[in-house]
Tab-separated table of C-alpha atoms in Angstrom:
chain	number	residue	atom	x	y	z
A	1	MET	CA	65.940	70.868	-16.979
A	2	ALA	CA	62.751	70.964	-14.944
A	3	ASN	CA	62.144	68.988	-11.782
A	4	VAL	CA	59.605	66.214	-11.303
A	5	ILE	CA	57.880	64.956	-8.164
A	6	GLY	CA	57.368	61.311	-7.264
A	7	VAL	CA	54.934	60.434	-4.483
A	8	ASP	CA	54.588	57.290	-2.406
A	9	THR	CA	51.246	57.341	-0.580
A	10	SER	CA	51.858	54.180	1.403
A	11	THR	CA	50.011	52.555	4.275
A	12	GLN	CA	52.194	54.301	6.855
A	13	SER	CA	53.067	57.656	5.313
A	14	CYS	CA	53.314	59.971	2.339
A	15	LYS	CA	56.840	60.298	0.970
A	16	ILE	CA	57.860	62.748	-1.741
A	17	VAL	CA	61.033	62.968	-3.799
A	18	VAL	CA	61.884	65.861	-6.103
A	19	ARG	CA	64.301	64.876	-8.880
A	20	ASP	CA	65.872	66.464	-11.915
A	21	ALA	CA	63.896	65.180	-14.904
A	22	GLU	CA	67.009	64.702	-17.050
A	23	THR	CA	69.586	63.251	-14.658
A	24	GLY	CA	67.470	61.910	-11.810
A	25	ALA	CA	69.504	63.886	-9.280
A	26	LEU	CA	67.701	64.223	-5.965
A	27	ARG	CA	66.705	67.826	-5.220
A	28	ALA	CA	64.478	67.541	-2.145
A	29	THR	CA	62.400	65.159	-0.052
A	30	GLY	CA	59.345	65.397	2.162
A	31	ARG	CA	57.431	63.072	4.446
A	32	ALA	CA	54.306	63.045	6.612
A	33	SER	CA	52.641	60.233	8.539
A	34	HIS	CA	49.331	58.511	7.860
A	35	PRO	CA	47.055	57.283	10.646
A	36	ASP	CA	47.222	53.663	11.744
A	37	GLY	CA	44.471	51.206	10.955
A	38	THR	CA	43.104	49.069	8.167
A	39	GLU	CA	40.437	51.645	7.278
A	40	VAL	CA	41.292	55.318	6.827
A	41	ASP	CA	39.466	58.476	5.855
A	42	PRO	CA	41.208	59.483	2.594
A	43	ARG	CA	41.253	63.099	3.734
A	44	ALA	CA	44.173	62.051	5.937
A	45	TRP	CA	46.116	61.160	2.789
A	46	TRP	CA	45.369	64.591	1.307
A	47	GLU	CA	46.510	66.335	4.462
A	48	ALA	CA	49.698	64.244	4.616
A	49	TYR	CA	50.410	64.923	0.939
A	50	ASN	CA	50.172	68.663	1.441
A	51	ALA	CA	52.381	68.510	4.534
A	52	ALA	CA	54.999	66.411	2.732
A	53	LEU	CA	54.823	68.671	-0.314
A	54	ALA	CA	55.416	71.760	1.817
A	55	SER	CA	58.456	70.187	3.483
A	56	ALA	CA	59.837	69.327	0.009
A	57	GLY	CA	59.513	72.920	-1.178
A	58	GLY	CA	56.172	72.805	-2.979
A	59	TYR	CA	55.691	72.905	-6.741
A	60	ASP	CA	58.297	75.574	-7.508
A	61	GLY	CA	60.160	74.521	-10.656
A	62	VAL	CA	58.145	71.291	-10.961
A	63	ALA	CA	56.913	70.304	-14.417
A	64	ALA	CA	55.325	66.916	-13.697
A	65	VAL	CA	54.010	64.875	-10.778
A	66	SER	CA	53.120	61.200	-10.457
A	67	VAL	CA	51.731	59.207	-7.538
A	68	GLY	CA	52.612	55.669	-6.518
A	69	GLY	CA	50.747	54.100	-3.663
A	70	GLN	CA	49.375	51.204	-1.714
A	71	GLN	CA	47.421	48.832	-3.937
A	72	HIS	CA	43.901	47.463	-3.719
A	73	GLY	CA	42.308	49.905	-1.258
A	74	MET	CA	38.637	50.779	-1.860
A	75	VAL	CA	37.685	54.459	-2.076
A	76	ALA	CA	33.928	54.682	-2.665
A	77	LEU	CA	32.596	58.031	-3.891
A	78	ASP	CA	29.048	59.359	-4.201
A	79	ALA	CA	27.747	61.511	-7.055
A	80	ASP	CA	29.058	64.648	-5.324
A	81	GLY	CA	32.583	63.252	-5.114
A	82	ARG	CA	32.363	62.666	-1.367
A	83	VAL	CA	33.924	59.637	0.294
A	84	ILE	CA	31.017	57.476	1.429
A	85	ARG	CA	32.878	55.625	4.174
A	86	PRO	CA	36.500	55.272	5.315
A	87	ALA	CA	38.611	53.515	2.688
A	88	LEU	CA	39.235	49.828	3.301
A	89	LEU	CA	42.970	49.188	2.860
A	90	TRP	CA	44.761	46.198	1.373
A	91	ASN	CA	45.469	44.798	4.848
A	92	ASP	CA	41.826	44.848	5.953
A	93	THR	CA	40.826	41.176	5.979
A	94	ARG	CA	37.121	41.510	6.808
A	95	SER	CA	36.389	40.692	3.154
A	96	ALA	CA	37.919	37.188	3.306
A	97	GLY	CA	34.456	35.619	3.219
A	98	ALA	CA	33.469	37.853	0.314
A	99	ALA	CA	36.554	36.662	-1.558
A	100	ARG	CA	35.509	33.044	-1.073
A	101	ASP	CA	32.001	33.856	-2.270
A	102	LEU	CA	33.255	35.496	-5.465
A	103	VAL	CA	35.571	32.589	-6.247
A	104	ASP	CA	32.761	30.117	-5.608
A	105	GLU	CA	30.446	32.037	-7.940
A	106	VAL	CA	32.903	32.565	-10.792
A	107	GLY	CA	35.618	29.941	-10.326
A	108	ALA	CA	39.316	30.449	-9.750
A	109	GLU	CA	40.359	29.506	-13.274
A	110	GLU	CA	37.750	31.805	-14.800
A	111	TYR	CA	38.894	34.693	-12.635
A	112	VAL	CA	42.498	34.119	-13.698
A	113	ARG	CA	41.468	33.919	-17.347
A	114	ARG	CA	39.569	37.195	-17.128
A	115	THR	CA	41.659	39.244	-14.662
A	116	GLY	CA	44.988	37.456	-14.102
A	117	VAL	CA	44.280	37.000	-10.380
A	118	VAL	CA	42.257	34.912	-7.938
A	119	PRO	CA	40.410	37.194	-5.489
A	120	VAL	CA	41.734	37.328	-1.938
A	121	ALA	CA	40.787	39.663	0.899
A	122	SER	CA	43.350	42.244	-0.247
A	123	PHE	CA	41.744	42.943	-3.617
A	124	THR	CA	39.270	45.742	-4.296
A	125	ALA	CA	36.529	43.501	-5.703
A	126	THR	CA	36.249	41.596	-2.447
A	127	LYS	CA	35.918	44.834	-0.470
A	128	LEU	CA	33.122	45.963	-2.768
A	129	ARG	CA	31.315	42.666	-2.201
A	130	TRP	CA	31.753	43.121	1.551
A	131	LEU	CA	30.252	46.613	1.225
A	132	ARG	CA	27.311	45.273	-0.765
A	133	ASP	CA	26.588	42.554	1.774
A	134	ASN	CA	27.261	44.459	5.002
A	135	GLU	CA	26.504	48.111	4.248
A	136	PRO	CA	23.890	47.996	1.472
A	137	ASP	CA	22.829	51.622	1.985
A	138	ASN	CA	26.417	52.761	1.445
A	139	ALA	CA	26.815	50.433	-1.538
A	140	ALA	CA	23.724	51.937	-3.149
A	141	LYS	CA	25.281	55.420	-2.965
A	142	VAL	CA	28.441	54.435	-4.866
A	143	ALA	CA	28.782	56.471	-8.064
A	144	ALA	CA	32.518	55.833	-8.587
A	145	VAL	CA	35.244	53.598	-7.163
A	146	ALA	CA	38.871	54.691	-6.987
A	147	LEU	CA	42.086	53.251	-5.614
A	148	PRO	CA	44.196	55.267	-3.147
A	149	HIS	CA	46.609	56.601	-5.749
A	150	ASP	CA	43.729	57.383	-8.141
A	151	TRP	CA	41.946	59.450	-5.499
A	152	LEU	CA	45.067	61.388	-4.496
A	153	THR	CA	45.886	62.068	-8.162
A	154	TRP	CA	42.338	63.381	-8.643
A	155	ARG	CA	42.636	65.677	-5.630
A	156	LEU	CA	46.024	67.150	-6.523
A	157	ARG	CA	44.715	67.936	-10.006
A	158	GLY	CA	42.093	70.162	-8.367
A	159	TYR	CA	39.078	67.847	-8.305
A	160	GLY	CA	37.213	66.707	-5.216
A	161	PRO	CA	34.004	67.011	-3.239
A	162	ALA	CA	31.587	69.742	-4.160
A	163	GLY	CA	32.474	72.924	-2.283
A	164	GLU	CA	35.913	71.621	-1.215
A	165	SER	CA	37.912	71.746	-4.445
A	166	PRO	CA	38.542	74.257	-7.252
A	167	LEU	CA	37.256	72.044	-10.073
A	168	GLY	CA	34.501	70.183	-8.261
A	169	PRO	CA	33.407	66.549	-8.382
A	170	GLU	CA	34.112	65.615	-11.992
A	171	LEU	CA	34.128	61.844	-11.501
A	172	ALA	CA	34.919	61.297	-15.185
A	173	GLU	CA	38.332	62.879	-14.494
A	174	LEU	CA	39.421	59.964	-12.290
A	175	VAL	CA	42.441	58.219	-13.833
A	176	THR	CA	44.571	55.251	-12.897
A	177	ASP	CA	47.251	53.064	-14.453
A	178	ARG	CA	47.358	49.477	-15.571
A	179	SER	CA	49.450	48.216	-12.634
A	180	ASP	CA	47.005	49.365	-9.968
A	181	ALA	CA	43.979	48.426	-12.078
A	182	SER	CA	45.350	44.884	-12.292
A	183	GLY	CA	45.018	44.520	-8.516
A	184	THR	CA	41.275	45.088	-8.460
A	185	ALA	CA	40.097	41.670	-9.754
A	186	TYR	CA	37.853	43.395	-12.305
A	187	TRP	CA	40.398	44.568	-14.926
A	188	SER	CA	42.255	42.422	-17.439
A	189	PRO	CA	46.005	42.960	-17.944
A	190	THR	CA	45.692	40.962	-21.161
A	191	THR	CA	42.917	42.968	-22.856
A	192	GLY	CA	43.445	46.252	-21.017
A	193	ASP	CA	39.722	46.552	-20.288
A	194	TYR	CA	37.526	46.567	-17.208
A	195	ASP	CA	35.357	43.505	-16.762
A	196	ARG	CA	32.091	45.265	-15.991
A	197	GLU	CA	30.277	42.015	-15.289
A	198	LEU	CA	32.730	41.079	-12.546
A	199	PHE	CA	32.625	44.609	-11.158
A	200	ALA	CA	28.833	44.572	-10.924
A	201	LEU	CA	28.946	41.090	-9.420
A	202	ALA	CA	31.061	42.530	-6.624
A	203	LEU	CA	29.284	45.854	-5.947
A	204	GLY	CA	25.783	44.972	-7.106
A	205	HIS	CA	25.615	47.655	-9.807
A	206	ASP	CA	27.833	49.461	-12.284
A	207	ALA	CA	29.629	52.733	-11.484
A	208	ILE	CA	32.284	55.072	-12.855
A	209	LEU	CA	35.787	53.612	-12.872
A	210	PRO	CA	39.012	55.552	-13.475
A	211	ARG	CA	40.260	55.803	-17.036
A	212	VAL	CA	43.389	53.663	-17.421
A	213	LEU	CA	46.313	55.680	-18.779
A	214	GLY	CA	49.284	54.267	-20.642
A	215	PRO	CA	52.784	54.321	-19.112
A	216	SER	CA	53.812	57.665	-20.602
A	217	GLU	CA	50.428	59.387	-20.759
A	218	SER	CA	49.627	62.446	-18.711
A	219	VAL	CA	46.663	64.575	-17.755
A	220	PRO	CA	46.729	68.267	-16.880
A	221	GLY	CA	47.310	69.459	-13.343
A	222	PRO	CA	47.345	73.014	-11.982
A	223	GLY	CA	50.437	74.226	-13.815
A	224	PHE	CA	52.145	70.865	-14.346
A	225	ALA	CA	51.586	67.526	-16.052
A	226	VAL	CA	50.329	64.577	-13.992
A	227	GLY	CA	51.428	61.050	-14.802
A	228	PRO	CA	49.248	57.956	-14.482
A	229	GLY	CA	50.725	56.816	-11.173
A	230	ALA	CA	51.223	53.181	-10.180
A	231	GLY	CA	50.674	50.571	-7.525
A	232	ASP	CA	53.484	50.445	-5.004
A	233	ASN	CA	55.220	47.306	-6.263
A	234	ALA	CA	55.052	48.411	-9.891
A	235	ALA	CA	56.372	51.835	-8.904
A	236	ALA	CA	59.225	50.147	-7.019
A	237	ALA	CA	60.025	48.061	-10.094
A	238	LEU	CA	60.164	51.231	-12.177
A	239	GLY	CA	62.291	52.882	-9.488
A	240	LEU	CA	64.730	50.002	-9.854
A	241	ASP	CA	64.479	50.364	-13.644
A	242	ALA	CA	63.631	46.653	-13.755
A	243	LYS	CA	63.688	45.087	-17.209
A	244	PRO	CA	62.831	41.534	-18.339
A	245	GLY	CA	65.097	39.139	-16.452
A	246	ASP	CA	65.191	41.333	-13.350
A	247	VAL	CA	63.624	40.045	-10.149
A	248	GLY	CA	62.865	42.378	-7.263
A	249	LEU	CA	62.811	41.270	-3.639
A	250	SER	CA	61.397	43.674	-1.088
A	251	ILE	CA	62.018	42.710	2.534
A	252	GLY	CA	59.677	44.632	4.776
A	253	THR	CA	57.091	43.539	7.316
A	254	SER	CA	55.937	41.229	4.547
A	255	GLY	CA	58.061	39.913	1.706
A	256	VAL	CA	57.440	40.611	-1.976
A	257	VAL	CA	58.972	38.891	-4.989
A	258	PHE	CA	58.210	40.230	-8.459
A	259	ALA	CA	59.610	39.679	-11.929
A	260	ALA	CA	59.584	42.054	-14.875
A	261	THR	CA	58.317	40.174	-17.917
A	262	PRO	CA	57.002	41.097	-21.375
A	263	SER	CA	54.208	38.509	-21.268
A	264	PRO	CA	51.298	37.940	-18.877
A	265	VAL	CA	51.183	34.898	-16.618
A	266	ALA	CA	48.208	32.973	-15.273
A	267	ASP	CA	48.258	30.958	-12.062
A	268	PRO	CA	44.896	29.413	-11.097
A	269	THR	CA	46.319	28.429	-7.699
A	270	GLY	CA	46.476	32.111	-6.798
A	271	ILE	CA	50.037	31.832	-5.478
A	272	VAL	CA	51.336	34.146	-8.208
A	273	ALA	CA	49.289	37.272	-8.939
A	274	GLY	CA	49.411	38.127	-12.634
A	275	PHE	CA	49.686	41.905	-12.278
A	276	ALA	CA	50.584	44.412	-14.975
A	277	ASP	CA	53.564	46.701	-14.468
A	278	ALA	CA	53.919	50.461	-14.904
A	279	ALA	CA	56.017	50.256	-18.063
A	280	GLY	CA	53.747	48.399	-20.485
A	281	GLY	CA	54.768	44.879	-19.445
A	282	PHE	CA	53.773	42.572	-16.646
A	283	LEU	CA	54.724	41.983	-13.041
A	284	PRO	CA	53.944	38.496	-11.717
A	285	LEU	CA	54.181	38.800	-7.955
A	286	VAL	CA	54.290	36.658	-4.825
A	287	CYS	CA	53.719	38.038	-1.330
A	288	THR	CA	54.715	36.370	1.942
A	289	LEU	CA	53.368	37.357	5.358
A	290	ASN	CA	56.657	36.744	7.162
A	291	ALA	CA	59.791	38.646	6.210
A	292	ALA	CA	61.729	41.105	8.369
A	293	ARG	CA	59.647	40.001	11.351
A	294	ILE	CA	61.480	36.664	11.176
A	295	LEU	CA	64.675	38.510	12.028
A	296	ASP	CA	62.845	40.582	14.646
A	297	ALA	CA	61.612	37.464	16.424
A	298	VAL	CA	64.943	35.650	16.546
A	299	ALA	CA	66.892	38.802	17.409
A	300	GLY	CA	64.516	39.319	20.323
A	301	LEU	CA	64.929	35.715	21.414
A	302	LEU	CA	68.710	36.097	21.414
A	303	GLY	CA	68.613	39.543	22.999
A	304	VAL	CA	70.498	41.261	20.164
A	305	ASP	CA	69.865	43.900	17.534
A	306	HIS	CA	69.816	43.174	13.816
A	307	ASP	CA	73.474	44.072	13.357
A	308	GLU	CA	74.563	41.589	16.014
A	309	LEU	CA	72.168	38.980	14.633
A	310	GLY	CA	73.937	39.331	11.295
A	311	ARG	CA	77.377	39.018	12.885
A	312	LEU	CA	76.304	35.857	14.700
A	313	ALA	CA	74.850	34.395	11.504
A	314	LEU	CA	78.066	34.928	9.575
A	315	THR	CA	80.104	33.039	12.165
A	316	ALA	CA	77.993	29.914	11.544
A	317	GLU	CA	78.503	27.546	8.629
A	318	PRO	CA	76.057	27.484	5.697
A	319	GLY	CA	73.131	25.290	6.662
A	320	ALA	CA	73.378	26.320	10.347
A	321	GLY	CA	74.746	22.942	11.341
A	322	GLY	CA	71.473	21.295	10.361
A	323	ALA	CA	69.199	23.692	12.281
A	324	VAL	CA	66.261	24.758	10.097
A	325	LEU	CA	63.612	27.371	10.892
A	326	VAL	CA	60.280	27.190	9.078
A	327	PRO	CA	59.256	30.827	9.665
A	328	TYR	CA	55.462	30.817	9.553
A	329	PHE	CA	55.106	32.979	12.673
A	330	GLU	CA	51.932	34.668	11.405
A	331	GLY	CA	50.691	31.740	9.361
A	332	GLU	CA	51.625	32.158	5.720
A	333	ARG	CA	50.149	33.431	2.479
A	334	THR	CA	52.714	31.784	0.195
A	335	PRO	CA	52.247	28.874	0.620
A	336	ASN	CA	48.621	29.344	1.672
A	337	LEU	CA	48.837	28.144	5.278
A	338	PRO	CA	46.950	30.742	7.318
A	339	ASP	CA	46.866	28.584	10.466
A	340	ALA	CA	50.485	27.391	10.373
A	341	LYS	CA	53.022	28.226	13.056
A	342	ALA	CA	56.780	28.661	13.014
A	343	SER	CA	58.907	25.664	13.945
A	344	LEU	CA	62.571	24.762	14.519
A	345	HIS	CA	63.885	21.473	13.197
A	346	GLY	CA	67.050	19.432	13.242
A	347	LEU	CA	68.287	20.619	16.638
A	348	THR	CA	70.962	18.670	18.495
A	349	LEU	CA	73.014	19.416	21.577
A	350	ALA	CA	75.893	20.287	19.271
A	351	ASN	CA	74.134	22.654	16.859
A	352	THR	CA	71.853	24.528	19.293
A	353	THR	CA	73.965	27.655	19.440
A	354	ARG	CA	73.248	31.344	19.173
A	355	GLN	CA	75.212	31.446	15.932
A	356	ASN	CA	73.207	28.662	14.301
A	357	LEU	CA	69.877	30.095	15.438
A	358	ALA	CA	70.838	33.456	13.930
A	359	ARG	CA	71.944	31.794	10.718
A	360	ALA	CA	68.755	29.702	10.547
A	361	ALA	CA	66.662	32.874	10.786
A	362	VAL	CA	68.396	34.556	7.846
A	363	GLU	CA	68.308	31.370	5.774
A	364	ALA	CA	64.586	30.935	6.525
A	365	LEU	CA	63.796	34.467	5.387
A	366	LEU	CA	65.664	34.028	2.112
A	367	CYS	CA	64.480	30.479	1.424
A	368	SER	CA	60.850	31.517	1.770
A	369	LEU	CA	61.420	34.278	-0.794
A	370	ALA	CA	63.340	31.899	-3.048
A	371	ASP	CA	60.271	29.632	-3.001
A	372	GLY	CA	58.276	32.602	-4.272
A	373	LEU	CA	60.760	33.125	-7.084
A	374	ASP	CA	60.487	29.450	-8.006
A	375	ALA	CA	56.698	29.789	-8.213
A	376	ILE	CA	57.082	32.693	-10.641
A	377	ARG	CA	59.716	30.939	-12.758
A	378	ALA	CA	57.523	27.853	-12.986
A	379	LEU	CA	55.101	29.965	-15.037
A	380	GLY	CA	57.748	30.929	-17.593
A	381	PRO	CA	59.492	34.188	-16.560
A	382	GLN	CA	63.282	34.063	-16.495
A	383	ALA	CA	65.606	35.463	-13.847
A	384	SER	CA	69.052	36.866	-14.627
A	385	ARG	CA	69.585	38.858	-11.422
A	386	VAL	CA	67.899	39.486	-8.086
A	387	LEU	CA	67.653	43.046	-6.737
A	388	ILE	CA	67.049	43.146	-2.978
A	389	VAL	CA	65.631	46.241	-1.283
A	390	GLY	CA	64.188	47.013	2.122
A	391	GLY	CA	65.759	47.672	5.484
A	392	ALA	CA	67.057	44.129	5.942
A	393	ALA	CA	68.900	44.293	2.605
A	394	ALA	CA	71.579	46.455	4.245
A	395	ASN	CA	72.547	43.648	6.629
A	396	PRO	CA	75.798	42.009	5.426
A	397	ALA	CA	74.514	38.598	6.523
A	398	VAL	CA	71.404	38.940	4.360
A	399	GLN	CA	73.582	39.968	1.419
A	400	ARG	CA	76.121	37.143	1.721
A	401	ILE	CA	73.603	34.437	2.521
A	402	ALA	CA	71.368	35.578	-0.351
A	403	ALA	CA	74.278	34.858	-2.697
A	404	GLN	CA	74.255	31.300	-1.316
A	405	VAL	CA	70.488	30.752	-1.408
A	406	PHE	CA	69.694	32.148	-4.874
A	407	ASP	CA	71.000	30.515	-8.029
A	408	VAL	CA	71.283	33.821	-9.957
A	409	PRO	CA	73.460	36.862	-9.163
A	410	VAL	CA	72.305	39.084	-6.318
A	411	GLN	CA	72.649	42.877	-6.227
A	412	ILE	CA	71.787	45.295	-3.430
A	413	PRO	CA	70.775	48.792	-4.594
A	414	GLN	CA	71.570	51.744	-2.377
A	415	PRO	CA	68.862	52.355	0.241
A	416	GLY	CA	66.173	54.611	-1.152
A	417	GLU	CA	62.483	55.396	-1.548
A	418	TYR	CA	62.000	53.229	-4.611
A	419	VAL	CA	58.228	53.628	-4.845
A	420	ALA	CA	58.532	57.418	-4.877
A	421	ASP	CA	61.552	57.159	-7.172
A	422	GLY	CA	59.539	55.034	-9.595
A	423	ALA	CA	56.764	57.607	-9.576
A	424	ALA	CA	59.355	60.302	-10.292
A	425	ARG	CA	60.707	58.269	-13.231
A	426	GLN	CA	57.159	57.979	-14.502
A	427	ALA	CA	56.599	61.723	-14.154
A	428	ALA	CA	59.757	62.367	-16.186
A	429	TRP	CA	58.598	59.810	-18.771
A	430	ALA	CA	55.232	61.576	-19.073
A	431	LEU	CA	57.026	64.909	-19.396
A	432	THR	CA	59.602	63.966	-22.026
A	433	GLY	CA	58.005	61.004	-23.789
A	434	GLU	CA	61.057	58.821	-23.115
A	435	ARG	CA	61.631	56.353	-20.296
A	436	PRO	CA	64.421	57.858	-18.163
A	437	ALA	CA	67.794	56.117	-18.168
A	438	TRP	CA	68.718	57.293	-14.687
A	439	PRO	CA	71.516	55.211	-13.163
A	440	LEU	CA	70.814	52.654	-10.434
A	441	ASP	CA	73.426	52.932	-7.706
A	442	LEU	CA	74.418	49.646	-6.088
A	443	ALA	CA	75.510	49.222	-2.496
A	444	ALA	CA	76.762	45.648	-2.891
A	445	SER	CA	77.139	42.844	-5.425
A	446	PRO	CA	78.060	39.770	-3.361
A	447	GLU	CA	80.046	37.096	-5.141
A	448	PRO	CA	77.781	34.204	-6.191
A	449	ASP	CA	78.295	31.282	-3.831
A	450	PRO	CA	75.406	28.847	-4.396
A	451	ARG	CA	74.855	26.286	-1.627
A	452	PRO	CA	71.920	24.109	-2.761
A	453	ALA	CA	71.952	22.149	0.492
A	454	ILE	CA	70.483	25.157	2.330
A	455	ARG	CA	67.308	25.107	0.301
A	456	GLN	CA	67.129	21.340	0.198
A	457	ALA	CA	67.029	21.152	3.992
A	458	TYR	CA	64.525	23.989	4.192
A	459	ALA	CA	62.268	22.383	1.581
A	460	ARG	CA	62.204	19.093	3.466
A	461	TYR	CA	60.831	20.640	6.632
A	462	ALA	CA	58.647	23.286	4.971
A	463	ALA	CA	56.881	20.616	2.946
A	464	ALA	CA	55.954	18.819	6.160
A	465	THR	CA	54.295	21.908	7.666
A	466	VAL	CA	50.521	21.805	7.781
């Protein structure tokens, strides 16, 4: 059977996996770094892709390629297919005021009704409004708007700026998928259509937008099929082969909770983003600002690494003897408390120990994510298991304490590049017409051991944080 390539063009790097289309067996990998910053010239992504591709062995024996990548970023193109200005990434917050303006003009409930989301600084629409208001000459040049994975897909198919690509600047050949389109705040996951009025409200005029492909559709590349691609969280969900009832937790610098569901959700508070997924369903999602950095901070305070932090945590009793950390070190997005600070509560001379502080850190991380899951479930989606990925998921303390914090079974997949793996699954799907049934290898399935008192104590102090 032929091989397929899955790509993760993330904020930090480009990662490539080459897998057997039939079995999912890993054949090769490649990686190259992206530059730091919240705005990046997309040419750096193209250079990193080619470097990662070369280290993975190139296209030899490859029948299909698909690209997953960072959501929301704004790639503005002129009529000649040239990037007008460096792309604004999801983590560029200069458009926070533009987000407030759009919500004031349209209304949060109306935005949710029409797009499934309430605009925040991350979303593409707010970056377009910022461009219109702050760089009107650049805004006037915009002939097409793409997302990072759309632009890279376009380039690897052979399109690009005039004089720099084999097929030239055919802007009508831009394609995307429903998951990434649902993070723009001008596409509806319910109707499957762009909301041109909202788009023009953001940019100031209409422009070409990528055609939205279905989950198994493909377009031609230079000698191979090209799948629709996906936003990073939707690609990760596909990499985990998430089905309705599955909840994914990704513990990175920030924390992400998403649920696979067959029906859209609408949350006018904006806490839950009503995204589409990469498989034809939906992916309600909550993002927290503080995740693995909680463990970083407390490990640094105690002068230990993460392994030792975990060992200390497991020597303490559930509930950390009454010590509770509310972990809003960087403020918080969920709940929306941008000016909040972290705080320790319930300390006594007896419980102020290294073990309890370590335990409180792990419990805080998991309780904050459990709050996100509760917000999703309050809108209707069900949870039958929680799949935890990310570097911190390998820590035995995180695994065992997760089984105490969550009220559904917890499973820890083997460490992997799940965004790239999801893109590879999608490439195989586009190639064969059938969603791959590749196995998901688990590293751990901790025995359920629910301890409701942990979350009850956390909720008491978190609710008091302003």
